[in-house]
């Protein structure tokens, strides 16, 4: 016969898990994707890149392009690593195919 002390299960049937807490999963780090200014890439091409690869509307894309032009660079989005890396590769390949020296880079936020 079992005594009350030998019964380790609680009312909902879990055995021995009452004190265990689940470790919190960290959110993955985010990365800023930036466009850098150069003296050769046409402004219209930069606007096209912003619209096509970042889903930014024409008016906002024009504002960002002007920021790149005036300040030398602008953050165009913040993404998890794999997405940021893919966007950088897509933009760089698209610029190369169109023979523009546009630079796109990423850094940890």
Short mmCIF file of N, CA and C in Angstrom, two decimals:
data_model
loop_
_atom_site.label_atom_id
_atom_site.label_comp_id
_atom_site.label_asym_id
_atom_site.label_seq_id
_atom_site.Cartn_x
_atom_site.Cartn_y
_atom_site.Cartn_z
N UNK A 1 0.83 -1.18 0.00
CA UNK A 1 0.00 0.00 0.00
C UNK A 1 0.88 1.25 0.00
N UNK A 2 0.51 2.30 -0.79
CA UNK A 2 1.29 3.53 -0.89
C UNK A 2 0.81 4.55 0.12
N UNK A 3 1.75 5.25 0.70
CA UNK A 3 1.36 6.33 1.60
C UNK A 3 1.22 7.60 0.77
N UNK A 4 0.68 8.67 1.37
CA UNK A 4 0.51 9.94 0.67
C UNK A 4 1.84 10.52 0.21
N UNK A 5 2.92 10.23 0.93
CA UNK A 5 4.24 10.77 0.58
C UNK A 5 4.80 10.14 -0.69
N UNK A 6 4.36 8.93 -1.01
CA UNK A 6 4.88 8.25 -2.19
C UNK A 6 4.19 8.69 -3.48
N UNK A 7 3.07 9.35 -3.37
CA UNK A 7 2.31 9.77 -4.55
C UNK A 7 2.87 11.10 -5.05
N UNK A 8 3.64 11.07 -6.15
CA UNK A 8 4.30 12.28 -6.64
C UNK A 8 3.54 12.99 -7.74
N UNK A 9 2.47 12.44 -8.18
CA UNK A 9 1.72 13.10 -9.25
C UNK A 9 0.78 14.13 -8.64
N UNK A 10 0.54 15.19 -9.40
CA UNK A 10 -0.42 16.18 -8.94
C UNK A 10 -1.75 15.95 -9.67
N UNK A 11 -2.70 16.81 -9.44
CA UNK A 11 -4.05 16.57 -9.93
C UNK A 11 -4.15 16.44 -11.44
N UNK A 12 -3.29 17.13 -12.20
CA UNK A 12 -3.44 17.08 -13.66
C UNK A 12 -2.59 15.98 -14.31
N UNK A 13 -1.98 15.11 -13.49
CA UNK A 13 -1.29 13.95 -14.04
C UNK A 13 0.18 14.17 -14.35
N UNK A 14 0.72 15.41 -14.28
CA UNK A 14 2.14 15.63 -14.53
C UNK A 14 2.94 15.08 -13.35
N UNK A 15 4.06 14.45 -13.64
CA UNK A 15 4.88 13.88 -12.57
C UNK A 15 6.23 14.59 -12.54
N UNK A 16 6.59 15.18 -11.41
CA UNK A 16 7.92 15.74 -11.21
C UNK A 16 8.29 16.94 -12.05
N UNK A 17 7.37 17.62 -12.68
CA UNK A 17 7.72 18.76 -13.53
C UNK A 17 7.30 20.09 -12.93
N UNK A 18 6.74 20.08 -11.77
CA UNK A 18 6.16 21.29 -11.21
C UNK A 18 7.17 22.41 -11.02
N UNK A 19 8.41 22.10 -10.65
CA UNK A 19 9.38 23.15 -10.35
C UNK A 19 10.25 23.54 -11.54
N UNK A 20 10.17 22.79 -12.62
CA UNK A 20 10.99 23.09 -13.79
C UNK A 20 10.40 24.26 -14.57
N UNK A 21 11.23 25.26 -14.84
CA UNK A 21 10.75 26.37 -15.66
C UNK A 21 11.42 26.28 -17.02
N UNK A 22 10.72 26.70 -18.01
CA UNK A 22 11.23 26.65 -19.37
C UNK A 22 12.15 27.83 -19.62
N UNK A 23 13.34 27.61 -20.18
CA UNK A 23 14.21 28.76 -20.47
C UNK A 23 13.55 29.64 -21.54
N UNK A 24 13.70 30.94 -21.38
CA UNK A 24 13.12 31.85 -22.37
C UNK A 24 13.98 31.81 -23.62
N UNK A 25 13.31 31.72 -24.76
CA UNK A 25 14.06 31.73 -26.01
C UNK A 25 14.33 33.18 -26.38
N UNK A 26 15.58 33.43 -26.75
CA UNK A 26 15.96 34.79 -27.14
C UNK A 26 15.44 35.07 -28.54
N UNK A 27 15.04 36.31 -28.75
CA UNK A 27 14.68 36.71 -30.11
C UNK A 27 15.96 36.80 -30.92
N UNK A 28 15.90 36.41 -32.19
CA UNK A 28 17.12 36.50 -32.99
C UNK A 28 17.50 37.97 -33.18
N UNK A 29 18.80 38.24 -33.26
CA UNK A 29 19.22 39.64 -33.45
C UNK A 29 18.74 40.15 -34.80
N UNK A 30 18.48 41.44 -34.86
CA UNK A 30 18.04 42.07 -36.10
C UNK A 30 19.20 42.82 -36.74
N UNK A 31 19.10 42.96 -38.05
CA UNK A 31 20.16 43.61 -38.82
C UNK A 31 19.57 44.75 -39.66
N UNK A 32 20.28 45.89 -39.63
CA UNK A 32 19.90 47.04 -40.45
C UNK A 32 20.46 46.84 -41.85
N UNK A 33 19.63 47.05 -42.84
CA UNK A 33 20.09 47.02 -44.23
C UNK A 33 20.18 48.48 -44.68
N UNK A 34 21.34 48.84 -45.24
CA UNK A 34 21.59 50.23 -45.62
C UNK A 34 22.03 50.35 -47.07
N UNK A 35 21.63 51.44 -47.68
CA UNK A 35 22.13 51.80 -49.01
C UNK A 35 23.15 52.91 -48.82
N UNK A 36 24.24 52.83 -49.60
CA UNK A 36 25.31 53.82 -49.52
C UNK A 36 25.31 54.67 -50.78
N UNK A 37 25.61 55.93 -50.60
CA UNK A 37 25.64 56.87 -51.72
C UNK A 37 26.89 56.65 -52.58
N UNK A 38 26.75 56.89 -53.86
CA UNK A 38 27.89 56.96 -54.78
C UNK A 38 27.57 58.05 -55.80
N UNK A 39 28.56 58.41 -56.59
CA UNK A 39 28.38 59.51 -57.53
C UNK A 39 27.90 59.07 -58.91
N UNK A 40 27.57 57.78 -59.07
CA UNK A 40 27.27 57.28 -60.40
C UNK A 40 25.89 56.65 -60.56
N UNK A 41 25.37 56.02 -59.52
CA UNK A 41 24.08 55.35 -59.63
C UNK A 41 22.97 56.39 -59.77
N UNK A 42 22.14 56.29 -60.81
CA UNK A 42 21.06 57.27 -60.98
C UNK A 42 20.04 57.19 -59.83
N UNK A 43 19.54 58.35 -59.47
CA UNK A 43 18.55 58.43 -58.39
C UNK A 43 17.33 57.56 -58.69
N UNK A 44 16.92 57.52 -59.94
CA UNK A 44 15.74 56.73 -60.31
C UNK A 44 15.98 55.24 -60.06
N UNK A 45 17.22 54.81 -60.27
CA UNK A 45 17.55 53.40 -60.04
C UNK A 45 17.45 53.06 -58.55
N UNK A 46 17.91 53.97 -57.70
CA UNK A 46 17.81 53.76 -56.25
C UNK A 46 16.35 53.67 -55.83
N UNK A 47 15.51 54.54 -56.37
CA UNK A 47 14.07 54.49 -56.07
C UNK A 47 13.50 53.15 -56.51
N UNK A 48 13.86 52.69 -57.70
CA UNK A 48 13.40 51.40 -58.21
C UNK A 48 13.80 50.26 -57.26
N UNK A 49 15.05 50.27 -56.80
CA UNK A 49 15.54 49.23 -55.87
C UNK A 49 14.70 49.24 -54.59
N UNK A 50 14.43 50.41 -54.05
CA UNK A 50 13.65 50.52 -52.81
C UNK A 50 12.23 49.99 -53.00
N UNK A 51 11.64 50.30 -54.12
CA UNK A 51 10.28 49.83 -54.41
C UNK A 51 10.27 48.32 -54.62
N UNK A 52 11.20 47.84 -55.41
CA UNK A 52 11.20 46.44 -55.84
C UNK A 52 11.62 45.46 -54.74
N UNK A 53 12.68 45.78 -54.00
CA UNK A 53 13.23 44.83 -53.04
C UNK A 53 12.79 45.07 -51.60
N UNK A 54 12.25 46.26 -51.32
CA UNK A 54 11.85 46.57 -49.95
C UNK A 54 10.37 46.90 -49.83
N UNK A 55 9.64 46.88 -50.96
CA UNK A 55 8.20 47.11 -50.93
C UNK A 55 7.82 48.50 -50.46
N UNK A 56 8.68 49.46 -50.72
CA UNK A 56 8.44 50.84 -50.27
C UNK A 56 7.72 51.60 -51.38
N UNK A 57 6.71 52.36 -51.02
CA UNK A 57 5.97 53.16 -52.00
C UNK A 57 6.84 54.23 -52.63
N UNK A 58 6.41 54.72 -53.79
CA UNK A 58 7.23 55.65 -54.58
C UNK A 58 7.62 56.91 -53.81
N UNK A 59 6.66 57.54 -53.13
CA UNK A 59 6.97 58.79 -52.43
C UNK A 59 7.98 58.56 -51.31
N UNK A 60 7.78 57.51 -50.52
CA UNK A 60 8.70 57.21 -49.43
C UNK A 60 10.06 56.77 -49.96
N UNK A 61 10.06 56.02 -51.06
CA UNK A 61 11.31 55.59 -51.69
C UNK A 61 12.12 56.81 -52.15
N UNK A 62 11.42 57.81 -52.67
CA UNK A 62 12.09 59.04 -53.12
C UNK A 62 12.71 59.76 -51.92
N UNK A 63 11.99 59.81 -50.79
CA UNK A 63 12.53 60.43 -49.57
C UNK A 63 13.80 59.71 -49.10
N UNK A 64 13.75 58.39 -49.08
CA UNK A 64 14.91 57.61 -48.63
C UNK A 64 16.09 57.82 -49.58
N UNK A 65 15.81 57.82 -50.89
CA UNK A 65 16.87 58.05 -51.87
C UNK A 65 17.54 59.40 -51.63
N UNK A 66 16.74 60.43 -51.31
CA UNK A 66 17.30 61.75 -51.05
C UNK A 66 18.14 61.75 -49.77
N UNK A 67 17.73 60.96 -48.78
CA UNK A 67 18.52 60.83 -47.56
C UNK A 67 19.87 60.18 -47.87
N UNK A 68 19.85 59.13 -48.68
CA UNK A 68 21.09 58.47 -49.10
C UNK A 68 21.98 59.50 -49.81
N UNK A 69 21.38 60.26 -50.71
CA UNK A 69 22.12 61.25 -51.50
C UNK A 69 22.74 62.34 -50.62
N UNK A 70 21.97 62.85 -49.66
CA UNK A 70 22.43 63.96 -48.82
C UNK A 70 23.32 63.53 -47.66
N UNK A 71 23.00 62.40 -47.03
CA UNK A 71 23.73 61.99 -45.82
C UNK A 71 24.76 60.89 -46.06
N UNK A 72 24.76 60.32 -47.25
CA UNK A 72 25.76 59.30 -47.56
C UNK A 72 25.26 57.87 -47.38
N UNK A 73 24.22 57.70 -46.56
CA UNK A 73 23.63 56.38 -46.39
C UNK A 73 22.28 56.52 -45.71
N UNK A 74 21.48 55.46 -45.80
CA UNK A 74 20.20 55.42 -45.10
C UNK A 74 19.86 53.97 -44.80
N UNK A 75 19.25 53.77 -43.64
CA UNK A 75 18.72 52.45 -43.29
C UNK A 75 17.42 52.28 -44.06
N UNK A 76 17.31 51.18 -44.79
CA UNK A 76 16.11 50.95 -45.60
C UNK A 76 15.22 49.85 -45.03
N UNK A 77 15.70 49.16 -43.99
CA UNK A 77 14.88 48.14 -43.34
C UNK A 77 15.67 47.44 -42.25
N UNK A 78 14.94 46.77 -41.36
CA UNK A 78 15.55 46.01 -40.27
C UNK A 78 14.93 44.62 -40.31
N UNK A 79 15.79 43.60 -40.38
CA UNK A 79 15.33 42.23 -40.62
C UNK A 79 16.15 41.23 -39.83
N UNK A 80 15.62 40.00 -39.66
CA UNK A 80 16.46 38.91 -39.15
C UNK A 80 17.61 38.67 -40.13
N UNK A 81 18.68 38.04 -39.65
CA UNK A 81 19.91 37.88 -40.43
C UNK A 81 19.69 37.35 -41.83
N UNK A 82 18.99 36.23 -41.97
CA UNK A 82 18.86 35.59 -43.28
C UNK A 82 18.13 36.48 -44.29
N UNK A 83 17.12 37.19 -43.83
CA UNK A 83 16.38 38.08 -44.73
C UNK A 83 17.24 39.27 -45.12
N UNK A 84 17.94 39.84 -44.14
CA UNK A 84 18.83 40.98 -44.43
C UNK A 84 19.90 40.57 -45.44
N UNK A 85 20.50 39.41 -45.21
CA UNK A 85 21.55 38.91 -46.10
C UNK A 85 21.02 38.71 -47.52
N UNK A 86 19.83 38.15 -47.64
CA UNK A 86 19.22 37.93 -48.95
C UNK A 86 18.95 39.25 -49.66
N UNK A 87 18.41 40.22 -48.93
CA UNK A 87 18.13 41.53 -49.55
C UNK A 87 19.41 42.19 -50.04
N UNK A 88 20.47 42.14 -49.24
CA UNK A 88 21.75 42.73 -49.65
C UNK A 88 22.23 42.05 -50.94
N UNK A 89 22.17 40.72 -50.97
CA UNK A 89 22.62 39.99 -52.17
C UNK A 89 21.78 40.34 -53.39
N UNK A 90 20.45 40.42 -53.20
CA UNK A 90 19.55 40.75 -54.32
C UNK A 90 19.86 42.14 -54.88
N UNK A 91 20.02 43.11 -53.99
CA UNK A 91 20.28 44.48 -54.44
C UNK A 91 21.63 44.57 -55.15
N UNK A 92 22.66 43.94 -54.57
CA UNK A 92 23.99 44.00 -55.17
C UNK A 92 24.00 43.34 -56.55
N UNK A 93 23.33 42.19 -56.67
CA UNK A 93 23.28 41.50 -57.96
C UNK A 93 22.50 42.33 -59.00
N UNK A 94 21.38 42.91 -58.58
CA UNK A 94 20.57 43.74 -59.47
C UNK A 94 21.38 44.96 -59.95
N UNK A 95 22.10 45.59 -59.03
CA UNK A 95 22.92 46.76 -59.39
C UNK A 95 24.03 46.36 -60.37
N UNK A 96 24.69 45.23 -60.08
CA UNK A 96 25.76 44.75 -60.99
C UNK A 96 25.21 44.46 -62.38
N UNK A 97 24.04 43.79 -62.42
CA UNK A 97 23.44 43.45 -63.72
C UNK A 97 23.14 44.72 -64.53
N UNK A 98 22.82 45.80 -63.84
CA UNK A 98 22.52 47.06 -64.52
C UNK A 98 23.73 47.99 -64.57
N UNK A 99 24.89 47.45 -64.22
CA UNK A 99 26.17 48.16 -64.30
C UNK A 99 26.19 49.44 -63.47
N UNK A 100 25.62 49.36 -62.26
CA UNK A 100 25.68 50.48 -61.31
C UNK A 100 26.51 50.06 -60.10
N UNK A 101 27.28 50.99 -59.55
CA UNK A 101 28.12 50.67 -58.38
C UNK A 101 27.39 50.77 -57.03
N UNK A 102 26.08 50.80 -57.05
CA UNK A 102 25.31 50.93 -55.81
C UNK A 102 25.75 49.89 -54.78
N UNK A 103 25.98 50.33 -53.56
CA UNK A 103 26.37 49.43 -52.49
C UNK A 103 25.25 49.30 -51.46
N UNK A 104 25.03 48.06 -51.06
CA UNK A 104 24.03 47.75 -50.04
C UNK A 104 24.76 46.92 -49.00
N UNK A 105 24.56 47.25 -47.73
CA UNK A 105 25.28 46.57 -46.67
C UNK A 105 24.35 46.33 -45.48
N UNK A 106 24.83 45.54 -44.52
CA UNK A 106 24.02 45.27 -43.34
C UNK A 106 24.90 45.28 -42.10
N UNK A 107 24.31 45.63 -40.98
CA UNK A 107 25.03 45.55 -39.71
C UNK A 107 24.06 45.24 -38.60
N UNK A 108 24.55 44.61 -37.56
CA UNK A 108 23.73 44.23 -36.42
C UNK A 108 23.13 45.49 -35.78
N UNK A 109 21.85 45.42 -35.46
CA UNK A 109 21.18 46.57 -34.87
C UNK A 109 21.68 46.80 -33.45
#
